[in-house]
Short mmCIF file of C-alpha atoms and ligand atoms in Angstrom, two decimals:
data_model
loop_
_atom_site.label_atom_id
_atom_site.label_comp_id
_atom_site.label_asym_id
_atom_site.label_seq_id
_atom_site.Cartn_x
_atom_site.Cartn_y
_atom_site.Cartn_z
CA UNK A 1 -39.96 13.37 47.49
CA UNK A 2 -42.31 13.73 44.26
CA UNK A 3 -44.44 11.21 42.94
CA UNK A 4 -43.05 9.84 39.74
CA UNK A 5 -45.24 7.50 37.48
CA UNK A 6 -43.23 4.51 35.82
CA UNK A 7 -43.76 4.27 32.03
CA UNK A 8 -45.73 0.98 31.23
CA UNK A 9 -49.03 0.23 29.70
CA UNK A 10 -50.78 0.03 32.70
CA UNK A 11 -49.80 3.61 33.52
CA UNK A 12 -50.61 5.03 29.92
CA UNK A 13 -54.32 6.22 31.25
CA UNK A 14 -52.74 8.15 34.17
CA UNK A 15 -49.89 9.69 31.77
CA UNK A 16 -52.52 10.81 29.02
CA UNK A 17 -52.89 14.06 30.88
CA UNK A 18 -49.21 15.07 31.22
CA UNK A 19 -47.51 13.89 27.75
CA UNK A 20 -48.53 12.57 24.38
CA UNK A 21 -49.21 8.82 24.50
CA UNK A 22 -50.33 6.28 21.89
CA UNK A 23 -54.00 6.92 21.20
CA UNK A 24 -54.32 3.43 19.66
CA UNK A 25 -55.05 0.31 20.96
CA UNK A 26 -51.71 -1.61 21.17
CA UNK A 27 -53.34 -5.01 22.04
CA UNK A 28 -55.01 -5.06 18.90
CA UNK A 29 -51.74 -5.30 17.04
CA UNK A 30 -49.77 -8.37 15.83
CA UNK A 31 -46.19 -8.87 14.93
CA UNK A 32 -45.67 -8.03 11.06
CA UNK A 33 -41.94 -6.86 11.60
CA UNK A 34 -39.22 -8.39 13.47
CA UNK A 35 -36.36 -6.07 14.06
CA UNK A 36 -33.03 -6.81 15.01
CA UNK A 37 -30.63 -4.15 16.74
CA UNK A 38 -33.15 -1.78 18.84
CA UNK A 39 -30.58 0.74 19.56
CA UNK A 40 -31.53 4.61 19.55
CA UNK A 41 -31.69 5.10 15.79
CA UNK A 42 -34.26 2.53 15.22
CA UNK A 43 -36.13 3.89 17.97
CA UNK A 44 -36.12 7.46 16.81
CA UNK A 45 -36.47 6.41 13.04
CA UNK A 46 -38.56 3.14 11.83
CA UNK A 47 -40.59 2.67 14.94
CA UNK A 48 -41.16 6.45 14.97
CA UNK A 49 -42.62 6.19 11.51
CA UNK A 50 -44.42 3.08 12.16
CA UNK A 51 -46.24 4.87 15.43
CA UNK A 52 -47.31 7.91 12.99
CA UNK A 53 -49.01 5.19 10.80
CA UNK A 54 -50.66 3.77 13.80
CA UNK A 55 -51.81 7.09 15.08
CA UNK A 56 -52.95 8.38 11.84
CA UNK A 57 -54.34 5.31 10.02
CA UNK A 58 -54.50 1.89 10.81
CA UNK A 59 -51.83 -0.81 10.81
CA UNK A 60 -52.76 -3.49 12.81
CA UNK A 61 -50.80 -6.06 10.73
CA UNK A 62 -47.34 -4.30 11.33
CA UNK A 63 -46.53 -4.37 15.02
CA UNK A 64 -42.64 -4.57 15.59
CA UNK A 65 -40.91 -7.17 17.67
CA UNK A 66 -37.63 -6.05 18.76
CA UNK A 67 -34.61 -8.49 18.92
CA UNK A 68 -31.59 -8.51 20.57
CA UNK A 69 -28.74 -10.87 19.74
CA UNK A 70 -26.32 -10.06 21.87
CA UNK A 71 -25.65 -10.11 25.64
CA UNK A 72 -25.36 -6.28 25.42
CA UNK A 73 -28.70 -6.20 24.61
CA UNK A 74 -29.97 -7.41 27.86
CA UNK A 75 -30.29 -3.81 29.14
CA UNK A 76 -33.05 -2.91 26.86
CA UNK A 77 -34.61 -6.27 27.16
CA UNK A 78 -34.87 -5.92 30.96
CA UNK A 79 -36.26 -2.06 30.46
CA UNK A 80 -38.54 -3.08 27.79
CA UNK A 81 -40.06 -5.92 29.82
CA UNK A 82 -40.75 -3.60 32.57
CA UNK A 83 -42.04 -0.82 30.38
CA UNK A 84 -44.18 -3.30 28.08
CA UNK A 85 -41.63 -2.01 25.18
CA UNK A 86 -42.95 1.60 25.67
CA UNK A 87 -40.33 4.48 25.61
CA UNK A 88 -40.45 8.31 25.24
CA UNK A 89 -39.20 9.84 22.09
CA UNK A 90 -37.64 13.58 22.97
CA UNK A 91 -37.29 15.73 19.86
CA UNK A 92 -35.08 18.75 20.31
CA UNK A 93 -35.30 21.69 17.98
CA UNK A 94 -32.57 23.97 17.17
CA UNK A 95 -34.58 27.04 18.98
CA UNK A 96 -34.75 25.20 22.26
CA UNK A 97 -38.29 23.55 21.85
CA UNK A 98 -38.58 20.18 22.78
CA UNK A 99 -41.45 17.69 21.89
CA UNK A 100 -41.87 14.54 23.98
CA UNK A 101 -44.11 11.70 23.01
CA UNK A 102 -44.61 7.93 24.28
CA UNK A 103 -44.21 5.65 21.43
CA UNK A 104 -46.00 2.22 21.27
CA UNK A 105 -44.97 0.72 17.88
CA UNK A 106 -42.69 -1.76 19.24
CA UNK A 107 -45.11 -4.46 20.90
CA UNK A 108 -42.81 -7.13 21.81
CA UNK A 109 -39.09 -7.97 22.38
CA UNK A 110 -36.92 -11.14 22.60
CA UNK A 111 -33.43 -11.85 23.69
CA UNK A 112 -31.68 -14.36 21.45
CA UNK A 113 -28.77 -15.14 23.81
CA UNK A 114 -31.43 -16.50 26.33
CA UNK A 115 -34.15 -17.99 23.87
CA UNK A 116 -32.60 -18.34 20.29
CA UNK A 117 -35.68 -20.88 19.62
CA UNK A 118 -38.15 -18.02 20.53
CA UNK A 119 -36.62 -15.59 18.04
CA UNK A 120 -36.43 -18.25 15.30
CA UNK A 121 -39.98 -18.85 15.71
CA UNK A 122 -41.14 -15.37 15.82
CA UNK A 123 -39.34 -15.03 12.49
CA UNK A 124 -40.76 -18.02 11.19
CA UNK A 125 -44.40 -17.23 11.87
CA UNK A 126 -46.81 -16.62 9.22
CA UNK A 127 -47.67 -12.94 10.27
CA UNK A 128 -43.87 -11.96 10.19
CA UNK A 129 -43.45 -10.51 6.54
CA UNK A 130 -40.30 -8.16 7.10
CA UNK A 131 -37.36 -8.72 9.07
CA UNK A 132 -35.37 -5.39 9.34
CA UNK A 133 -32.00 -4.68 10.58
CA UNK A 134 -29.90 -2.02 12.31
CA UNK A 135 -26.93 -4.01 13.06
CA UNK A 136 -24.57 -1.14 12.50
CA UNK A 137 -21.81 -1.12 9.70
CA UNK A 138 -19.48 -3.52 11.64
CA UNK A 139 -22.55 -6.02 11.75
CA UNK A 140 -22.62 -7.25 8.32
CA UNK A 141 -19.40 -9.40 8.76
CA UNK A 142 -17.44 -8.36 5.68
CA UNK A 143 -13.78 -7.52 5.21
CA UNK A 144 -14.11 -3.38 5.02
CA UNK A 145 -11.57 -3.43 2.30
CA UNK A 146 -12.47 -6.27 -0.13
CA UNK A 147 -16.27 -6.55 1.14
CA UNK A 148 -15.92 -10.32 1.15
CA UNK A 149 -17.85 -12.24 3.77
CA UNK A 150 -15.64 -13.22 6.79
CA UNK A 151 -16.03 -16.90 7.09
CA UNK A 152 -13.01 -16.98 9.76
CA UNK A 153 -15.32 -15.37 12.54
CA UNK A 154 -16.05 -18.16 15.26
CA UNK A 155 -19.51 -17.57 15.59
CA UNK A 156 -20.00 -17.77 11.98
CA UNK A 157 -18.10 -21.16 12.10
CA UNK A 158 -20.21 -22.31 15.03
CA UNK A 159 -23.32 -21.76 13.18
CA UNK A 160 -22.50 -23.10 9.96
CA UNK A 161 -22.16 -26.40 11.91
CA UNK A 162 -24.98 -26.37 14.12
CA UNK A 163 -27.82 -24.82 12.33
CA UNK A 164 -30.15 -24.98 15.14
CA UNK A 165 -27.72 -22.98 17.40
CA UNK A 166 -27.52 -19.60 15.73
CA UNK A 167 -25.61 -16.97 17.21
CA UNK A 168 -25.27 -14.07 14.53
CA UNK A 169 -27.60 -12.53 12.07
CA UNK A 170 -26.96 -15.02 9.45
CA UNK A 171 -27.61 -18.05 11.39
CA UNK A 172 -31.10 -16.61 12.46
CA UNK A 173 -32.08 -15.62 8.99
CA UNK A 174 -31.12 -18.66 7.17
CA UNK A 175 -32.66 -21.02 10.02
CA UNK A 176 -35.76 -19.20 9.88
CA UNK A 177 -35.87 -19.05 6.20
CA UNK A 178 -35.42 -22.88 5.85
CA UNK A 179 -38.15 -23.36 8.08
CA UNK A 180 -40.44 -21.21 6.08
CA UNK A 181 -39.61 -22.83 3.04
CA UNK A 182 -39.91 -26.29 4.63
CA UNK A 183 -43.56 -25.23 6.02
CA UNK A 184 -44.30 -23.89 2.38
CA UNK A 185 -44.82 -20.18 3.82
CA UNK A 186 -43.70 -17.27 1.67
CA UNK A 187 -40.38 -15.68 2.44
CA UNK A 188 -39.97 -12.30 4.17
CA UNK A 189 -38.46 -9.29 3.11
CA UNK A 190 -34.70 -8.35 4.69
CA UNK A 191 -34.70 -4.74 5.00
CA UNK A 192 -31.55 -3.13 5.90
CA UNK A 193 -31.55 0.30 7.59
CA UNK A 194 -27.94 0.85 8.20
CA UNK A 195 -25.52 3.36 6.92
CA UNK A 196 -23.92 1.23 4.02
CA UNK A 197 -24.10 2.06 0.27
CA UNK A 198 -26.42 -0.40 -1.44
CA UNK A 199 -27.30 -1.83 2.20
CA UNK A 200 -29.72 -4.48 0.64
CA UNK A 201 -27.60 -5.46 -1.98
CA UNK A 202 -24.71 -5.89 0.44
CA UNK A 203 -27.05 -7.89 2.88
CA UNK A 204 -28.14 -9.92 0.05
CA UNK A 205 -24.58 -10.82 -0.87
CA UNK A 206 -23.70 -11.63 2.66
CA UNK A 207 -26.76 -13.70 3.45
CA UNK A 208 -26.15 -15.63 0.02
CA UNK A 209 -22.72 -16.32 0.82
CA UNK A 210 -23.37 -17.68 4.15
CA UNK A 211 -26.45 -19.81 2.83
CA UNK A 212 -24.31 -21.09 0.22
CA UNK A 213 -21.69 -22.80 2.49
CA UNK A 214 -24.32 -24.13 4.45
CA UNK A 215 -26.91 -25.34 2.16
CA UNK A 216 -26.99 -24.56 -1.69
CA UNK A 217 -30.48 -25.51 -2.14
CA UNK A 218 -31.56 -22.90 0.46
CA UNK A 219 -29.18 -20.46 -0.99
CA UNK A 220 -31.02 -20.93 -4.37
CA UNK A 221 -34.63 -20.47 -2.80
CA UNK A 222 -33.30 -17.17 -0.88
CA UNK A 223 -32.03 -15.73 -4.20
CA UNK A 224 -35.29 -16.49 -5.56
CA UNK A 225 -37.90 -15.49 -3.02
CA UNK A 226 -36.17 -12.81 -0.68
CA UNK A 227 -36.40 -9.19 -1.41
CA UNK A 228 -33.40 -7.04 -0.01
CA UNK A 229 -34.73 -3.34 -0.83
CA UNK A 230 -31.93 -0.84 -0.56
CA UNK A 231 -32.58 2.23 1.51
CA UNK A 232 -31.43 5.53 2.85
CA UNK A 233 -32.18 6.20 6.48
CA UNK A 234 -31.64 9.61 8.52
CA UNK A 235 -32.05 11.07 11.63
CA UNK A 236 -29.39 12.21 13.85
CA UNK A 237 -29.57 10.36 17.18
CA UNK A 238 -27.25 10.97 20.08
CA UNK A 239 -26.78 8.68 22.88
CA UNK A 240 -29.07 9.11 25.75
CA UNK A 241 -27.81 10.95 28.70
CA UNK A 242 -28.75 10.76 32.58
CA UNK A 243 -29.86 14.32 31.85
CA UNK A 244 -32.69 13.20 29.45
CA UNK A 245 -34.04 10.85 32.26
CA UNK A 246 -33.85 13.73 34.39
CA UNK A 247 -35.76 16.07 31.98
CA UNK A 248 -38.60 13.58 31.91
CA UNK A 249 -38.66 13.33 35.75
CA UNK A 250 -38.64 17.08 36.18
CA UNK A 251 -41.01 17.73 33.39
CA UNK A 252 -43.96 14.95 33.29
CA UNK A 253 -42.83 13.49 36.50
CA UNK A 254 -42.48 10.60 33.96
CA UNK A 255 -39.84 7.84 34.97
CA UNK A 256 -38.42 6.36 31.76
CA UNK A 257 -35.40 4.23 32.01
CA UNK A 258 -34.26 4.46 28.41
CA UNK A 259 -35.67 7.49 26.54
CA UNK A 260 -34.19 8.51 23.07
CA UNK A 261 -33.52 11.95 21.82
CA UNK A 262 -33.30 13.14 18.34
CA UNK A 263 -33.27 16.16 15.92
CA UNK A 264 -36.70 16.91 14.19
CA UNK A 265 -35.35 16.22 10.89
CA UNK A 266 -36.33 12.66 9.69
CA UNK A 267 -35.96 11.06 6.23
CA UNK A 268 -36.32 7.22 4.79
CA UNK A 269 -36.04 7.01 1.11
CA UNK A 270 -36.54 3.09 -0.01
CA UNK A 271 -37.00 0.73 -2.87
CA UNK A 272 -40.39 -0.37 -3.37
CA UNK A 273 -39.27 -4.17 -3.71
CA UNK A 274 -40.80 -6.44 -0.89
CA UNK A 275 -41.55 -10.32 -0.93
CA UNK A 276 -44.30 -10.48 1.27
CA UNK A 277 -46.26 -6.78 1.51
CA UNK A 278 -45.41 -3.93 3.44
CA UNK A 279 -47.02 -1.12 5.57
CA UNK A 280 -48.23 1.97 3.99
CA UNK A 281 -45.42 4.00 5.00
CA UNK A 282 -45.75 6.45 1.98
CA UNK A 283 -48.69 8.10 4.02
CA UNK A 284 -46.24 9.25 6.72
CA UNK A 285 -43.80 10.39 4.41
CA UNK A 286 -41.39 7.64 3.71
CA UNK A 287 -40.25 8.15 -0.17
CA UNK A 288 -40.69 4.91 -2.38
CA UNK A 289 -38.34 4.79 -5.30
CA UNK A 290 -37.20 2.48 -7.93
CA UNK A 291 -33.40 3.12 -7.28
CA UNK A 292 -32.09 4.51 -3.87
CA UNK A 293 -28.40 4.70 -4.97
CA UNK A 294 -28.12 8.10 -5.71
CA UNK A 295 -29.69 9.28 -2.41
CA UNK A 296 -27.45 6.86 -0.54
CA UNK A 297 -24.50 8.09 -1.59
CA UNK A 298 -25.08 11.64 -1.12
CA UNK A 299 -26.16 10.87 2.70
CA UNK A 300 -23.24 8.82 3.38
CA UNK A 301 -20.73 10.71 1.48
CA UNK A 302 -21.75 14.24 2.93
CA UNK A 303 -23.66 13.71 6.29
CA UNK A 304 -21.97 10.73 7.61
CA UNK A 305 -18.49 11.68 6.32
CA UNK A 306 -18.85 15.04 7.30
CA UNK A 307 -19.72 13.66 10.79
CA UNK A 308 -16.52 11.97 10.70
CA UNK A 309 -14.58 14.89 9.44
CA UNK A 310 -15.92 17.01 12.43
CA UNK A 311 -15.61 14.17 14.94
CA UNK A 312 -12.18 12.85 14.52
CA UNK A 313 -10.45 16.44 13.92
CA UNK A 314 -12.73 17.65 16.67
CA UNK A 315 -11.65 14.93 19.15
CA UNK A 316 -8.11 15.59 18.55
CA UNK A 317 -8.62 19.44 19.33
CA UNK A 318 -10.63 18.78 22.02
CA UNK A 319 -14.14 19.82 21.03
CA UNK A 320 -16.53 17.37 22.88
CA UNK A 321 -19.73 17.51 20.65
CA UNK A 322 -20.51 18.05 16.98
CA UNK A 323 -22.36 21.42 17.78
CA UNK A 324 -19.19 22.59 19.42
CA UNK A 325 -17.38 21.95 16.33
CA UNK A 326 -19.85 23.91 14.24
CA UNK A 327 -19.30 26.85 16.92
CA UNK A 328 -15.82 27.14 15.69
CA UNK A 329 -15.54 28.88 12.31
CA UNK A 330 -12.58 27.04 11.10
CA UNK A 331 -14.44 23.58 11.50
CA UNK A 332 -17.51 24.96 9.67
CA UNK A 333 -15.09 26.11 6.73
CA UNK A 334 -13.38 22.94 6.51
CA UNK A 335 -16.16 20.78 6.54
CA UNK A 336 -17.86 23.04 3.78
CA UNK A 337 -14.63 22.92 1.55
CA UNK A 338 -14.49 18.99 2.03
CA UNK A 339 -17.99 18.64 1.06
CA UNK A 340 -17.58 21.05 -1.79
CA UNK A 341 -14.09 20.24 -3.12
CA UNK A 342 -13.92 16.60 -2.37
CA UNK A 343 -17.06 14.81 -1.74
CA UNK A 344 -19.29 16.40 -4.07
CA UNK A 345 -17.48 15.99 -7.22
CA UNK A 346 -17.72 12.22 -7.29
CA UNK A 347 -21.63 12.16 -6.25
CA UNK A 348 -24.10 11.19 -8.80
CA UNK A 349 -26.76 13.62 -9.88
CA UNK A 350 -29.80 13.13 -7.29
CA UNK A 351 -33.14 14.05 -9.30
CA UNK A 352 -35.03 16.75 -7.56
CA UNK A 353 -32.25 17.64 -4.93
CA UNK A 354 -30.61 20.65 -4.80
CA UNK A 355 -26.93 19.67 -3.45
CA UNK A 356 -26.30 23.17 -2.12
CA UNK A 357 -29.44 23.50 -0.17
CA UNK A 358 -28.66 19.71 1.12
CA UNK A 359 -25.14 21.07 2.19
CA UNK A 360 -26.66 23.96 3.84
CA UNK A 361 -29.14 22.05 5.65
CA UNK A 362 -26.55 19.52 7.17
CA UNK A 363 -24.80 22.51 8.51
CA UNK A 364 -27.72 23.48 10.41
CA UNK A 365 -28.30 20.07 11.78
CA UNK A 366 -24.96 19.70 12.80
CA UNK A 367 -24.97 22.90 14.49
CA UNK A 368 -28.16 22.09 16.40
CA UNK A 369 -27.09 23.22 20.23
CA UNK A 370 -29.49 21.01 21.91
CA UNK A 371 -28.57 17.91 20.24
CA UNK A 372 -24.98 17.71 21.54
CA UNK A 373 -24.17 14.66 19.70
CA UNK A 374 -20.72 13.56 21.29
CA UNK A 375 -17.60 13.22 19.09
CA UNK A 376 -17.22 9.89 20.99
CA UNK A 377 -20.18 8.69 19.38
CA UNK A 378 -19.33 9.70 15.99
CA UNK A 379 -15.91 8.36 16.35
CA UNK A 380 -17.13 4.89 17.57
CA UNK A 381 -16.45 2.19 15.37
CA UNK A 382 -14.69 4.44 12.77
CA UNK A 383 -12.93 1.41 11.69
CA UNK A 384 -16.40 0.35 9.99
CA UNK A 385 -17.39 3.40 8.91
CA UNK A 386 -14.33 5.37 7.45
CA UNK A 387 -13.91 2.77 4.38
CA UNK A 388 -17.56 3.36 3.37
CA UNK A 389 -17.90 7.16 4.24
CA UNK A 390 -14.49 8.82 3.62
CA UNK A 391 -11.94 6.40 2.08
CA UNK A 392 -14.49 5.41 -0.61
CA UNK A 393 -14.39 9.17 -1.56
CA UNK A 394 -10.47 9.26 -1.65
CA UNK A 395 -10.29 6.15 -3.87
CA UNK A 396 -12.84 8.05 -6.53
CA UNK A 397 -10.79 11.20 -6.14
CA UNK A 398 -7.48 9.17 -7.05
CA UNK A 399 -9.03 7.93 -10.03
CA UNK A 400 -10.38 11.35 -11.31
CA UNK A 401 -7.54 13.37 -10.41
CA UNK A 402 -9.42 15.07 -7.77
CA UNK A 403 -8.54 16.90 -4.44
CA UNK A 404 -7.87 14.35 -1.73
CA UNK A 405 -5.91 16.51 1.14
CA UNK A 406 -9.00 17.64 3.48
CA UNK A 407 -9.96 13.85 3.81
CA UNK A 408 -6.53 12.47 4.18
CA UNK A 409 -5.88 14.96 7.21
CA UNK A 410 -8.59 13.07 8.80
CA UNK A 411 -7.04 9.71 8.27
CA UNK A 412 -3.80 11.30 9.52
CA UNK A 413 -5.43 12.50 12.72
CA UNK A 414 -7.27 9.17 13.08
CA UNK A 415 -3.74 7.66 13.07
CA UNK A 416 -2.65 9.91 15.62
CA UNK A 417 -5.13 9.64 18.11
CA UNK A 418 -4.88 5.95 18.22
CA UNK A 419 -1.12 6.19 18.83
CA UNK A 420 -1.19 9.04 21.63
CA UNK A 421 -4.92 8.63 23.04
CA UNK A 422 -4.88 11.98 24.18
CA UNK A 423 -6.11 15.57 22.66
CA UNK A 424 -4.15 18.55 22.04
CA UNK A 425 -4.52 19.50 25.59
CA UNK A 426 -3.43 16.40 27.28
CA UNK A 427 -6.91 14.71 27.89
CA UNK A 428 -7.45 11.25 27.13
CA UNK A 429 -9.64 10.29 24.38
CA UNK A 430 -12.05 7.60 24.67
CA UNK A 431 -11.63 5.05 21.76
CA UNK A 432 -14.57 2.75 20.93
CA UNK A 433 -13.77 0.23 18.21
CA UNK A 434 -13.91 -3.38 17.78
CA UNK A 435 -10.53 -3.05 16.01
CA UNK A 436 -8.92 -0.84 18.37
CA UNK A 437 -5.99 -2.67 19.44
CA UNK A 438 -5.15 -3.51 15.88
CA UNK A 439 -5.35 0.24 14.94
CA UNK A 440 -3.30 1.18 17.77
CA UNK A 441 -0.46 -1.22 17.09
CA UNK A 442 -0.18 0.32 13.52
CA UNK A 443 -0.46 3.90 14.61
CA UNK A 444 2.40 3.24 17.17
CA UNK A 445 4.61 2.57 14.14
CA UNK A 446 4.32 5.73 12.63
CA UNK A 447 7.28 7.57 13.97
CA UNK A 448 9.25 4.64 12.37
CA UNK A 449 7.40 4.35 9.28
CA UNK A 450 4.97 7.09 8.44
CA UNK A 451 2.97 4.81 6.21
CA UNK A 452 2.62 2.21 8.94
CA UNK A 453 -1.06 3.09 9.66
CA UNK A 454 -2.38 3.21 6.05
CA UNK A 455 -0.51 -0.21 5.08
CA UNK A 456 -3.40 -2.13 7.12
CA UNK A 457 -5.05 -3.43 4.03
CA UNK A 458 -8.24 -4.39 6.17
CA UNK A 459 -9.25 -0.84 5.96
CA UNK A 460 -7.18 0.62 3.27
CA UNK A 461 -6.88 -2.01 0.60
CA UNK A 462 -3.77 -1.34 -1.60
CA UNK A 463 -4.18 2.73 -1.17
CA UNK A 464 -0.50 2.95 0.60
CA UNK A 465 0.84 1.97 -2.81
CA UNK A 466 -0.71 4.91 -4.53
CA UNK A 467 1.98 7.20 -4.76
CA UNK A 468 -0.26 10.40 -4.75
CA UNK A 469 -2.02 9.31 -1.41
CA UNK A 470 0.94 8.06 0.26
CA UNK A 471 2.89 11.21 -0.19
CA UNK A 472 -0.13 13.53 0.85
CA UNK A 473 -0.75 11.17 3.84
CA UNK A 474 2.79 11.13 4.98
CA UNK A 475 3.48 14.86 4.83
CA UNK A 476 0.37 15.51 6.74
CA UNK A 477 0.71 12.66 9.13
CA UNK A 478 4.36 14.10 9.91
CA UNK A 479 2.87 17.75 10.11
CA UNK A 480 0.11 16.19 12.98
CA UNK A 481 3.11 14.74 14.77
CA UNK A 482 5.55 17.82 14.63
CA UNK A 483 3.10 20.42 15.47
CA UNK A 484 0.48 19.01 17.63
CA UNK A 485 -1.95 21.53 16.40
CA UNK A 486 -4.52 20.40 14.20
CA UNK A 487 -6.23 23.60 13.78
CA UNK A 488 -2.97 25.23 12.32
CA UNK A 489 -2.90 22.36 9.53
CA UNK A 490 -6.58 22.64 8.84
CA UNK A 491 -5.98 26.41 8.21
CA UNK A 492 -3.12 25.76 5.93
CA UNK A 493 -5.09 23.50 3.88
CA UNK A 494 -7.70 25.80 3.40
CA UNK A 495 -5.29 28.69 2.55
CA UNK A 496 -5.35 28.86 -1.35
C1 CS2 B 1 -23.43 9.17 12.18
C2 CS2 B 1 -24.62 8.52 12.17
O1 CS2 B 1 -22.57 6.92 13.23
C3 CS2 B 1 -22.36 7.81 12.70
O2 CS2 B 1 -21.20 8.38 12.27
O3 CS2 B 1 -22.92 9.91 11.10
O4 CS2 B 1 -24.89 7.65 13.24
C4 CS2 B 1 -25.76 9.68 11.71
O5 CS2 B 1 -25.91 10.35 12.88
C5 CS2 B 1 -26.82 9.07 11.18
O6 CS2 B 1 -26.56 8.17 10.19
C6 CS2 B 1 -27.86 9.94 10.72
O7 CS2 B 1 -29.09 9.86 10.02
#
């Protein structure tokens, strides 16, 4: 039996000969950033940029303390306690090259469900200058179609009544900000890193809606003191699989219980709008701009929507990964035509970016054969993603008279697999979505009422009342049900 070295601070010296490890003194770093939602993406993106900053320059004021607010975060909490918050990032290139590196920028981790007071204290400490978030599109607690804050959520009701017992991000942020105000401490920046158009503006609107209900003086203070920069974040980060753990054992004799894998590409464009200072991230390639909106829209409507187009149609056809979709020439043509004919016409011009090369690069990134990004990940929580990524484009094309059929077929396929829960080969499809039962209930009525699925106003607003959309959708959804052959419909839509 081989001798494996468990990943932790104590073993760093021994590991040094085998794999790249942090060369900076982690014990000299204090928490400046409290990050909520330490999933794979945060670890491949923001934590990686911060790691580069510690490696190449110095940023001792800007360590990250990770926070999990939900019971589901217990696994990462337990692993991080053992591993001193160290983890390996495995970067997989399209040509098969792999670079692995131990990342040290997260210096601590707390679990809100166990110790809410510790989390509030971390956020309240004078050294904490930024609270950053990757809480997913669904975590912002707004109605996907109206964008209004959802006060019906039981956890929100609870924390509005008992500010000392926060449960969601809103309870924590407002309580910490209240304590900072009462102690005359400067406010922190709230930095959203989720895939939502105008993510900072949305975070601001939601925090203020919540705070206003709880304490309107506090809401005024927050409105004046807290900055919420908008940002565009990008790095494809598939779900970690057992083979990634094995890879580290086999190649480095390193035992890491939760490494992260990702593509080589990385991008972060953010507005330079901070309440209380920021790390010098421009030194490691982060772009600071005055208005991030055109970048965000381009990324969400091409990359994220492109993922959903491939993922949902691919799931129905039986492709398991995004790169498998890209090995299928029909999927490649469909993706490009969707980007060219439906997504691009409603984008704003992005200075300095050539849209054609951007789309070419997306095709290359999606095709990376080593990333093996599962369609299950891409399709997960589509009820929170599609309104922003895809349905928004349909809305704009309906206004301008633009083409909508390629995006509409994705909605029809989304409905069909919620009804049947199997792909075209009869294999079951795994659906991960907080709204799964609602979506299934509506999908199951399609054979009686072809518009049943799009009549769900929570996701589609009043779209079912739009004649052009309703006709296009009902034709396509009926074809999907009749043929059970998504590729023949895709092909038909591409034929001039
Ligand atoms: C994906 C994103 O969640 C999704 O559906 O499109 O996670 C995507 O991989 C990242 O936004 C890439 O930056």
